[in-house]
mmCIF file of C-alpha atoms and ligand atoms in Angstrom:
data_model
loop_
_atom_site.group_PDB
_atom_site.id
_atom_site.type_symbol
_atom_site.label_atom_id
_atom_site.label_comp_id
_atom_site.label_asym_id
_atom_site.label_seq_id
_atom_site.Cartn_x
_atom_site.Cartn_y
_atom_site.Cartn_z
ATOM 1 C CA UNK A 1 119.115 118.061 86.728
ATOM 2 C CA UNK A 2 115.785 118.189 84.916
ATOM 3 C CA UNK A 3 113.914 114.900 85.070
ATOM 4 C CA UNK A 4 112.825 112.991 81.997
ATOM 5 C CA UNK A 5 109.047 112.666 82.347
ATOM 6 C CA UNK A 6 107.950 109.032 81.924
ATOM 7 C CA UNK A 7 104.894 108.882 79.657
ATOM 8 C CA UNK A 8 102.762 106.221 81.358
ATOM 9 C CA UNK A 9 99.830 106.917 79.076
ATOM 10 C CA UNK A 10 101.854 106.087 75.968
ATOM 11 C CA UNK A 11 103.487 102.982 77.496
ATOM 12 C CA UNK A 12 100.053 101.745 78.640
ATOM 13 C CA UNK A 13 98.567 102.358 75.179
ATOM 14 C CA UNK A 14 101.353 100.278 73.607
ATOM 15 C CA UNK A 15 100.694 97.391 76.000
ATOM 16 C CA UNK A 16 96.928 97.628 75.405
ATOM 17 C CA UNK A 17 97.517 97.598 71.647
ATOM 18 C CA UNK A 18 99.530 94.371 71.931
ATOM 19 C CA UNK A 19 96.838 92.737 74.102
ATOM 20 C CA UNK A 20 94.133 93.813 71.627
ATOM 21 C CA UNK A 21 96.066 92.177 68.765
ATOM 22 C CA UNK A 22 96.424 88.941 70.764
ATOM 23 C CA UNK A 23 92.725 88.930 71.663
ATOM 24 C CA UNK A 24 91.784 89.359 67.993
ATOM 25 C CA UNK A 25 93.506 86.017 67.254
ATOM 26 C CA UNK A 26 91.631 84.074 69.961
ATOM 27 C CA UNK A 27 88.611 81.895 69.228
ATOM 28 C CA UNK A 28 86.762 83.059 72.377
ATOM 29 C CA UNK A 29 86.901 86.164 74.558
ATOM 30 C CA UNK A 30 88.695 86.591 77.892
ATOM 31 C CA UNK A 31 86.043 87.720 80.404
ATOM 32 C CA UNK A 32 86.420 90.078 83.366
ATOM 33 C CA UNK A 33 83.790 90.585 86.067
ATOM 34 C CA UNK A 34 84.129 93.700 88.224
ATOM 35 C CA UNK A 35 82.071 94.059 91.393
ATOM 36 C CA UNK A 36 81.460 97.473 92.952
ATOM 37 C CA UNK A 37 79.640 97.726 96.278
ATOM 38 C CA UNK A 38 78.411 101.219 97.153
ATOM 39 C CA UNK A 39 78.967 104.551 95.467
ATOM 40 C CA UNK A 40 82.461 105.707 96.459
ATOM 41 C CA UNK A 41 83.203 108.382 93.809
ATOM 42 C CA UNK A 42 86.844 107.344 93.190
ATOM 43 C CA UNK A 43 85.847 103.646 92.953
ATOM 44 C CA UNK A 44 83.138 104.518 90.423
ATOM 45 C CA UNK A 45 85.702 106.281 88.231
ATOM 46 C CA UNK A 46 88.120 103.321 88.457
ATOM 47 C CA UNK A 47 85.410 100.768 87.676
ATOM 48 C CA UNK A 48 84.167 102.773 84.680
ATOM 49 C CA UNK A 49 87.741 102.936 83.324
ATOM 50 C CA UNK A 50 88.138 99.160 83.727
ATOM 51 C CA UNK A 51 84.849 98.525 81.891
ATOM 52 C CA UNK A 52 85.847 100.870 79.047
ATOM 53 C CA UNK A 53 89.275 99.233 78.706
ATOM 54 C CA UNK A 54 87.661 95.765 78.423
ATOM 55 C CA UNK A 55 85.346 96.950 75.674
ATOM 56 C CA UNK A 56 88.150 98.633 73.763
ATOM 57 C CA UNK A 57 90.442 95.578 73.957
ATOM 58 C CA UNK A 58 87.721 93.094 73.004
ATOM 59 C CA UNK A 59 87.179 91.331 76.342
ATOM 60 C CA UNK A 60 83.806 90.121 77.552
ATOM 61 C CA UNK A 61 82.962 92.351 80.516
ATOM 62 C CA UNK A 62 80.422 92.361 83.348
ATOM 63 C CA UNK A 63 80.104 95.066 85.991
ATOM 64 C CA UNK A 64 77.996 94.246 89.043
ATOM 65 C CA UNK A 65 77.019 97.480 90.818
ATOM 66 C CA UNK A 66 75.570 96.592 94.228
ATOM 67 C CA UNK A 67 74.054 98.945 96.818
ATOM 68 C CA UNK A 68 76.037 100.193 99.855
ATOM 69 C CA UNK A 69 73.794 98.079 102.120
ATOM 70 C CA UNK A 70 74.717 94.757 100.416
ATOM 71 C CA UNK A 71 75.337 92.005 102.970
ATOM 72 C CA UNK A 72 78.463 89.859 103.118
ATOM 73 C CA UNK A 73 76.565 86.637 102.297
ATOM 74 C CA UNK A 74 75.065 88.213 99.182
ATOM 75 C CA UNK A 75 78.480 89.340 97.935
ATOM 76 C CA UNK A 76 80.047 85.935 98.688
ATOM 77 C CA UNK A 77 77.231 84.219 96.770
ATOM 78 C CA UNK A 78 77.879 86.427 93.725
ATOM 79 C CA UNK A 79 81.611 85.603 93.900
ATOM 80 C CA UNK A 80 80.821 81.861 94.004
ATOM 81 C CA UNK A 81 78.687 82.267 90.874
ATOM 82 C CA UNK A 82 81.441 84.155 89.044
ATOM 83 C CA UNK A 83 84.045 81.595 90.200
ATOM 84 C CA UNK A 84 82.294 78.859 88.194
ATOM 85 C CA UNK A 85 81.051 80.957 85.261
ATOM 86 C CA UNK A 86 82.961 79.760 82.146
ATOM 87 C CA UNK A 87 82.593 83.190 80.457
ATOM 88 C CA UNK A 88 84.512 84.796 83.335
ATOM 89 C CA UNK A 89 88.291 84.396 83.670
ATOM 90 C CA UNK A 90 88.972 87.303 86.050
ATOM 91 C CA UNK A 91 87.021 88.458 89.121
ATOM 92 C CA UNK A 92 87.796 91.828 90.700
ATOM 93 C CA UNK A 93 86.002 93.208 93.751
ATOM 94 C CA UNK A 94 86.727 96.914 93.964
ATOM 95 C CA UNK A 95 88.059 98.063 97.369
ATOM 96 C CA UNK A 96 87.289 99.598 99.781
ATOM 97 C CA UNK A 97 84.178 97.668 100.820
ATOM 98 C CA UNK A 98 81.466 98.906 103.214
ATOM 99 C CA UNK A 99 82.034 98.161 106.927
ATOM 100 C CA UNK A 100 79.543 95.284 107.197
ATOM 101 C CA UNK A 101 81.660 93.193 104.767
ATOM 102 C CA UNK A 102 84.845 91.432 105.892
ATOM 103 C CA UNK A 103 87.377 92.092 103.138
ATOM 104 C CA UNK A 104 89.457 89.058 104.155
ATOM 105 C CA UNK A 105 86.524 86.678 103.615
ATOM 106 C CA UNK A 106 85.891 88.266 100.208
ATOM 107 C CA UNK A 107 89.500 87.907 99.069
ATOM 108 C CA UNK A 108 89.628 84.280 100.257
ATOM 109 C CA UNK A 109 86.378 83.512 98.388
ATOM 110 C CA UNK A 110 87.758 84.488 94.971
ATOM 111 C CA UNK A 111 89.031 81.526 92.920
ATOM 112 C CA UNK A 112 92.838 82.124 92.956
ATOM 113 C CA UNK A 113 92.985 81.310 89.216
ATOM 114 C CA UNK A 114 90.577 84.236 88.580
ATOM 115 C CA UNK A 115 92.180 86.612 91.128
ATOM 116 C CA UNK A 116 93.407 89.240 88.654
ATOM 117 C CA UNK A 117 94.176 91.658 91.525
ATOM 118 C CA UNK A 118 96.679 89.201 93.071
ATOM 119 C CA UNK A 119 95.058 89.697 96.501
ATOM 120 C CA UNK A 120 94.435 86.012 97.369
ATOM 121 C CA UNK A 121 97.053 84.585 99.810
ATOM 122 C CA UNK A 122 97.883 81.827 97.301
ATOM 123 C CA UNK A 123 98.901 84.477 94.762
ATOM 124 C CA UNK A 124 100.612 86.800 97.239
ATOM 125 C CA UNK A 125 102.503 83.714 98.488
ATOM 126 C CA UNK A 126 103.612 82.926 94.940
ATOM 127 C CA UNK A 127 104.723 86.541 94.562
ATOM 128 C CA UNK A 128 106.803 86.444 97.749
ATOM 129 C CA UNK A 129 108.403 83.084 97.057
ATOM 130 C CA UNK A 130 108.648 82.676 93.314
ATOM 131 C CA UNK A 131 108.448 85.968 91.398
ATOM 132 C CA UNK A 132 111.396 86.574 89.103
ATOM 133 C CA UNK A 133 111.619 89.037 86.218
ATOM 134 C CA UNK A 134 111.562 86.342 83.549
ATOM 135 C CA UNK A 135 108.149 85.058 84.644
ATOM 136 C CA UNK A 136 105.628 86.994 82.566
ATOM 137 C CA UNK A 137 102.717 84.559 82.934
ATOM 138 C CA UNK A 138 102.134 84.836 86.692
ATOM 139 C CA UNK A 139 99.269 86.900 88.034
ATOM 140 C CA UNK A 140 100.952 89.882 89.686
ATOM 141 C CA UNK A 141 99.522 92.913 91.514
ATOM 142 C CA UNK A 142 98.393 95.500 88.941
ATOM 143 C CA UNK A 143 99.686 98.796 90.339
ATOM 144 C CA UNK A 144 103.110 97.506 91.520
ATOM 145 C CA UNK A 145 103.569 95.687 88.192
ATOM 146 C CA UNK A 146 102.668 98.905 86.360
ATOM 147 C CA UNK A 147 105.295 100.763 88.418
ATOM 148 C CA UNK A 148 107.844 98.089 87.531
ATOM 149 C CA UNK A 149 107.122 98.476 83.795
ATOM 150 C CA UNK A 150 107.608 102.239 84.151
ATOM 151 C CA UNK A 151 110.927 101.657 85.943
ATOM 152 C CA UNK A 152 112.007 99.253 83.195
ATOM 153 C CA UNK A 153 111.127 101.850 80.535
ATOM 154 C CA UNK A 154 113.923 104.105 81.848
ATOM 155 C CA UNK A 155 116.602 101.518 81.047
ATOM 156 C CA UNK A 156 118.023 101.958 84.572
ATOM 157 C CA UNK A 157 119.055 98.558 85.936
ATOM 158 C CA UNK A 158 117.475 97.588 89.261
ATOM 159 C CA UNK A 159 119.912 95.000 90.600
ATOM 160 C CA UNK A 160 121.776 96.258 93.664
ATOM 161 C CA UNK A 161 120.024 99.647 93.684
ATOM 162 C CA UNK A 162 118.606 101.247 96.819
ATOM 163 C CA UNK A 163 114.823 101.508 96.544
ATOM 164 C CA UNK A 164 112.653 103.337 99.044
ATOM 165 C CA UNK A 165 108.936 102.559 99.017
ATOM 166 C CA UNK A 166 106.954 105.194 100.895
ATOM 167 C CA UNK A 167 103.655 103.645 102.038
ATOM 168 C CA UNK A 168 102.834 100.131 103.284
ATOM 169 C CA UNK A 169 99.363 99.395 101.951
ATOM 170 C CA UNK A 170 98.381 95.842 100.998
ATOM 171 C CA UNK A 171 97.518 97.033 97.465
ATOM 172 C CA UNK A 172 100.683 98.992 96.627
ATOM 173 C CA UNK A 173 103.448 99.475 99.241
ATOM 174 C CA UNK A 174 103.882 95.905 100.484
ATOM 175 C CA UNK A 175 103.712 94.077 97.117
ATOM 176 C CA UNK A 176 105.853 96.801 95.487
ATOM 177 C CA UNK A 177 108.571 96.237 98.091
ATOM 178 C CA UNK A 178 108.450 92.473 97.409
ATOM 179 C CA UNK A 179 108.715 92.919 93.615
ATOM 180 C CA UNK A 180 111.752 95.179 93.986
ATOM 181 C CA UNK A 181 113.335 92.877 96.570
ATOM 182 C CA UNK A 182 112.866 89.859 94.278
ATOM 183 C CA UNK A 183 114.590 91.875 91.520
ATOM 184 C CA UNK A 184 117.645 92.356 93.757
ATOM 185 C CA UNK A 185 117.059 95.916 94.949
ATOM 186 C CA UNK A 186 117.957 96.799 98.529
ATOM 187 C CA UNK A 187 114.542 97.869 99.754
ATOM 188 C CA UNK A 188 113.471 100.166 102.584
ATOM 189 C CA UNK A 189 109.775 100.601 103.342
ATOM 190 C CA UNK A 190 108.826 103.915 104.971
ATOM 191 C CA UNK A 191 105.468 104.774 106.551
ATOM 192 C CA UNK A 192 103.720 107.240 108.817
ATOM 193 C CA UNK A 193 105.864 106.246 111.832
ATOM 194 C CA UNK A 194 109.210 106.519 110.024
ATOM 195 C CA UNK A 195 111.355 108.853 112.118
ATOM 196 C CA UNK A 196 113.302 110.719 109.434
ATOM 197 C CA UNK A 197 111.548 110.244 106.099
ATOM 198 C CA UNK A 198 113.673 112.815 104.249
ATOM 199 C CA UNK A 199 116.890 111.059 105.287
ATOM 200 C CA UNK A 200 115.578 107.650 104.168
ATOM 201 C CA UNK A 201 114.329 108.936 100.794
ATOM 202 C CA UNK A 202 117.586 110.803 100.174
ATOM 203 C CA UNK A 203 119.472 107.450 100.049
ATOM 204 C CA UNK A 204 117.268 106.093 97.249
ATOM 205 C CA UNK A 205 118.134 105.493 93.603
ATOM 206 C CA UNK A 206 114.481 104.527 93.156
ATOM 207 C CA UNK A 207 111.590 106.151 95.025
ATOM 208 C CA UNK A 208 108.043 104.799 94.971
ATOM 209 C CA UNK A 209 105.604 107.268 96.567
ATOM 210 C CA UNK A 210 102.340 105.602 97.596
ATOM 211 C CA UNK A 211 101.043 107.379 100.688
ATOM 212 C CA UNK A 212 97.937 109.305 99.661
ATOM 213 C CA UNK A 213 99.489 112.510 101.018
ATOM 214 C CA UNK A 214 99.643 115.189 98.325
ATOM 215 C CA UNK A 215 103.081 116.733 97.810
ATOM 216 C CA UNK A 216 104.725 114.759 100.666
ATOM 217 C CA UNK A 217 107.866 114.010 98.636
ATOM 218 C CA UNK A 218 109.757 117.234 97.956
ATOM 219 C CA UNK A 219 112.783 118.077 95.806
ATOM 220 C CA UNK A 220 115.092 118.360 98.832
ATOM 221 C CA UNK A 221 114.480 114.681 99.650
ATOM 222 C CA UNK A 222 115.669 113.413 96.266
ATOM 223 C CA UNK A 223 119.140 112.107 95.454
ATOM 224 C CA UNK A 224 120.150 113.792 92.172
ATOM 225 C CA UNK A 225 119.265 111.550 89.222
ATOM 226 C CA UNK A 226 116.932 109.200 91.145
ATOM 227 C CA UNK A 227 113.954 107.544 89.430
ATOM 228 C CA UNK A 228 110.726 108.691 91.119
ATOM 229 C CA UNK A 229 107.415 106.888 90.594
ATOM 230 C CA UNK A 230 104.372 108.752 91.934
ATOM 231 C CA UNK A 231 101.464 106.418 92.753
ATOM 232 C CA UNK A 232 99.419 109.149 94.482
ATOM 233 C CA UNK A 233 95.940 109.934 93.165
ATOM 234 C CA UNK A 234 94.761 112.691 95.479
ATOM 235 C CA UNK A 235 92.002 115.189 94.710
ATOM 236 C CA UNK A 236 93.050 118.679 95.789
ATOM 237 C CA UNK A 237 90.509 121.405 94.975
ATOM 238 C CA UNK A 238 89.057 119.125 92.304
ATOM 239 C CA UNK A 239 92.455 118.562 90.675
ATOM 240 C CA UNK A 240 94.221 115.171 90.553
ATOM 241 C CA UNK A 241 97.558 115.501 92.403
ATOM 242 C CA UNK A 242 100.277 112.991 93.246
ATOM 243 C CA UNK A 243 102.250 112.373 96.424
ATOM 244 C CA UNK A 244 105.205 114.148 94.810
ATOM 245 C CA UNK A 245 105.796 117.893 94.591
ATOM 246 C CA UNK A 246 106.178 117.765 90.805
ATOM 247 C CA UNK A 247 107.994 121.089 90.261
ATOM 248 C CA UNK A 248 110.527 120.552 93.058
ATOM 249 C CA UNK A 249 111.200 116.863 92.367
ATOM 250 C CA UNK A 250 111.493 117.279 88.585
ATOM 251 C CA UNK A 251 114.393 119.679 89.206
ATOM 252 C CA UNK A 252 116.311 116.961 91.117
ATOM 253 C CA UNK A 253 115.250 113.554 89.775
ATOM 254 C CA UNK A 254 116.565 111.782 86.668
ATOM 255 C CA UNK A 255 113.142 110.372 85.783
ATOM 256 C CA UNK A 256 109.669 111.166 87.140
ATOM 257 C CA UNK A 257 106.131 109.980 86.437
ATOM 258 C CA UNK A 258 103.382 112.613 86.131
ATOM 259 C CA UNK A 259 99.934 112.518 87.780
ATOM 260 C CA UNK A 260 97.742 112.049 85.833
ATOM 261 C CA UNK A 261 99.327 110.106 82.960
ATOM 262 C CA UNK A 262 101.850 108.021 84.900
ATOM 263 C CA UNK A 263 100.931 105.021 87.048
ATOM 264 C CA UNK A 264 97.118 105.270 86.633
ATOM 265 C CA UNK A 265 96.928 104.098 82.991
ATOM 266 C CA UNK A 266 99.478 101.360 83.740
ATOM 267 C CA UNK A 267 97.295 99.855 86.483
ATOM 268 C CA UNK A 268 94.489 99.340 83.953
ATOM 269 C CA UNK A 269 96.882 97.948 81.313
ATOM 270 C CA UNK A 270 98.262 95.438 83.840
ATOM 271 C CA UNK A 271 94.729 94.388 84.800
ATOM 272 C CA UNK A 272 94.073 93.661 81.131
ATOM 273 C CA UNK A 273 97.344 91.681 80.933
ATOM 274 C CA UNK A 274 96.440 89.673 84.064
ATOM 275 C CA UNK A 275 92.990 88.920 82.629
ATOM 276 C CA UNK A 276 94.523 87.668 79.372
ATOM 277 C CA UNK A 277 97.069 85.582 81.351
ATOM 278 C CA UNK A 278 94.288 84.131 83.536
ATOM 279 C CA UNK A 279 92.269 83.261 80.397
ATOM 280 C CA UNK A 280 95.259 81.549 78.747
ATOM 281 C CA UNK A 281 96.040 79.566 81.925
ATOM 282 C CA UNK A 282 92.400 78.455 82.284
ATOM 283 C CA UNK A 283 92.250 77.381 78.623
ATOM 284 C CA UNK A 284 95.300 75.121 78.996
HETATM 285 N N1 GUN B 301 91.018 99.983 95.086
HETATM 286 C C1 GUN B 301 92.077 100.769 94.804
HETATM 287 N N2 GUN B 301 92.968 100.122 94.009
HETATM 288 C C2 GUN B 301 92.427 98.896 93.764
HETATM 289 C C3 GUN B 301 92.858 97.767 93.002
HETATM 290 O O1 GUN B 301 93.932 97.750 92.385
HETATM 291 N N3 GUN B 301 92.028 96.695 93.007
HETATM 292 C C4 GUN B 301 90.860 96.676 93.705
HETATM 293 N N4 GUN B 301 90.120 95.575 93.662
HETATM 294 N N5 GUN B 301 90.438 97.704 94.421
HETATM 295 C C5 GUN B 301 91.216 98.806 94.457
#
């Protein structure tokens, strides 16, 4: 089997085009504020991409770049200001944060209506209890939602399928497992303590690789014809590499996302969609 490569860049461009058309019809602009504390190189790249996407789509955009030494109280005060700023409909604090800042306090401080990351417990609670495929207006977590759109693009139905999510982070693994579970997949979540990863992955019709370990998922682990979504964004010798051994897995899988050009562009497109949804909900 030679996998069909899922073109995340093209799918994301289509979604961004639709959002841009909708924004052009509005009488005011959806606004996104992004806060970056410190100078983590990967975070800087992500934040720059988010800023560029806002400009291209026609959103109002603010990026607050704060020094590594920023105190928790200072960051919380900025969030409070953004929470009540009528120009701002989405607030995103880029993670990770420096050690002196308690990430839980930061997430709780963000107005849930402006939480375009879907990190606030009110929104994660809604995701766990109420998410269903038909609901397109909810704020949902950007990267898992992007993965879901890529899965949907294959035309493979999800209901009743075995899905294995490799990785249990709060940003990707956990919410991804919930989305798939709510869409009637039978979900297994694997992690660093899983005893026989290869055996677990081999059962899967759908594999989501989100571990941060380059090349962890190999061709021998893949059930022939499976759909494999690679969330990894690892730098190896300066080159962006996924969690999937691309050559080996593309010989076994039915569908596979590339890195770059798979999940990455979808995360940004979903952030734009969440910002538009947050704007529309706040204008009601
Ligand atoms: N760091 C890595 N991914 C993300 C994300 O989706 N949102 C935020 N806020 N920080 C991140």
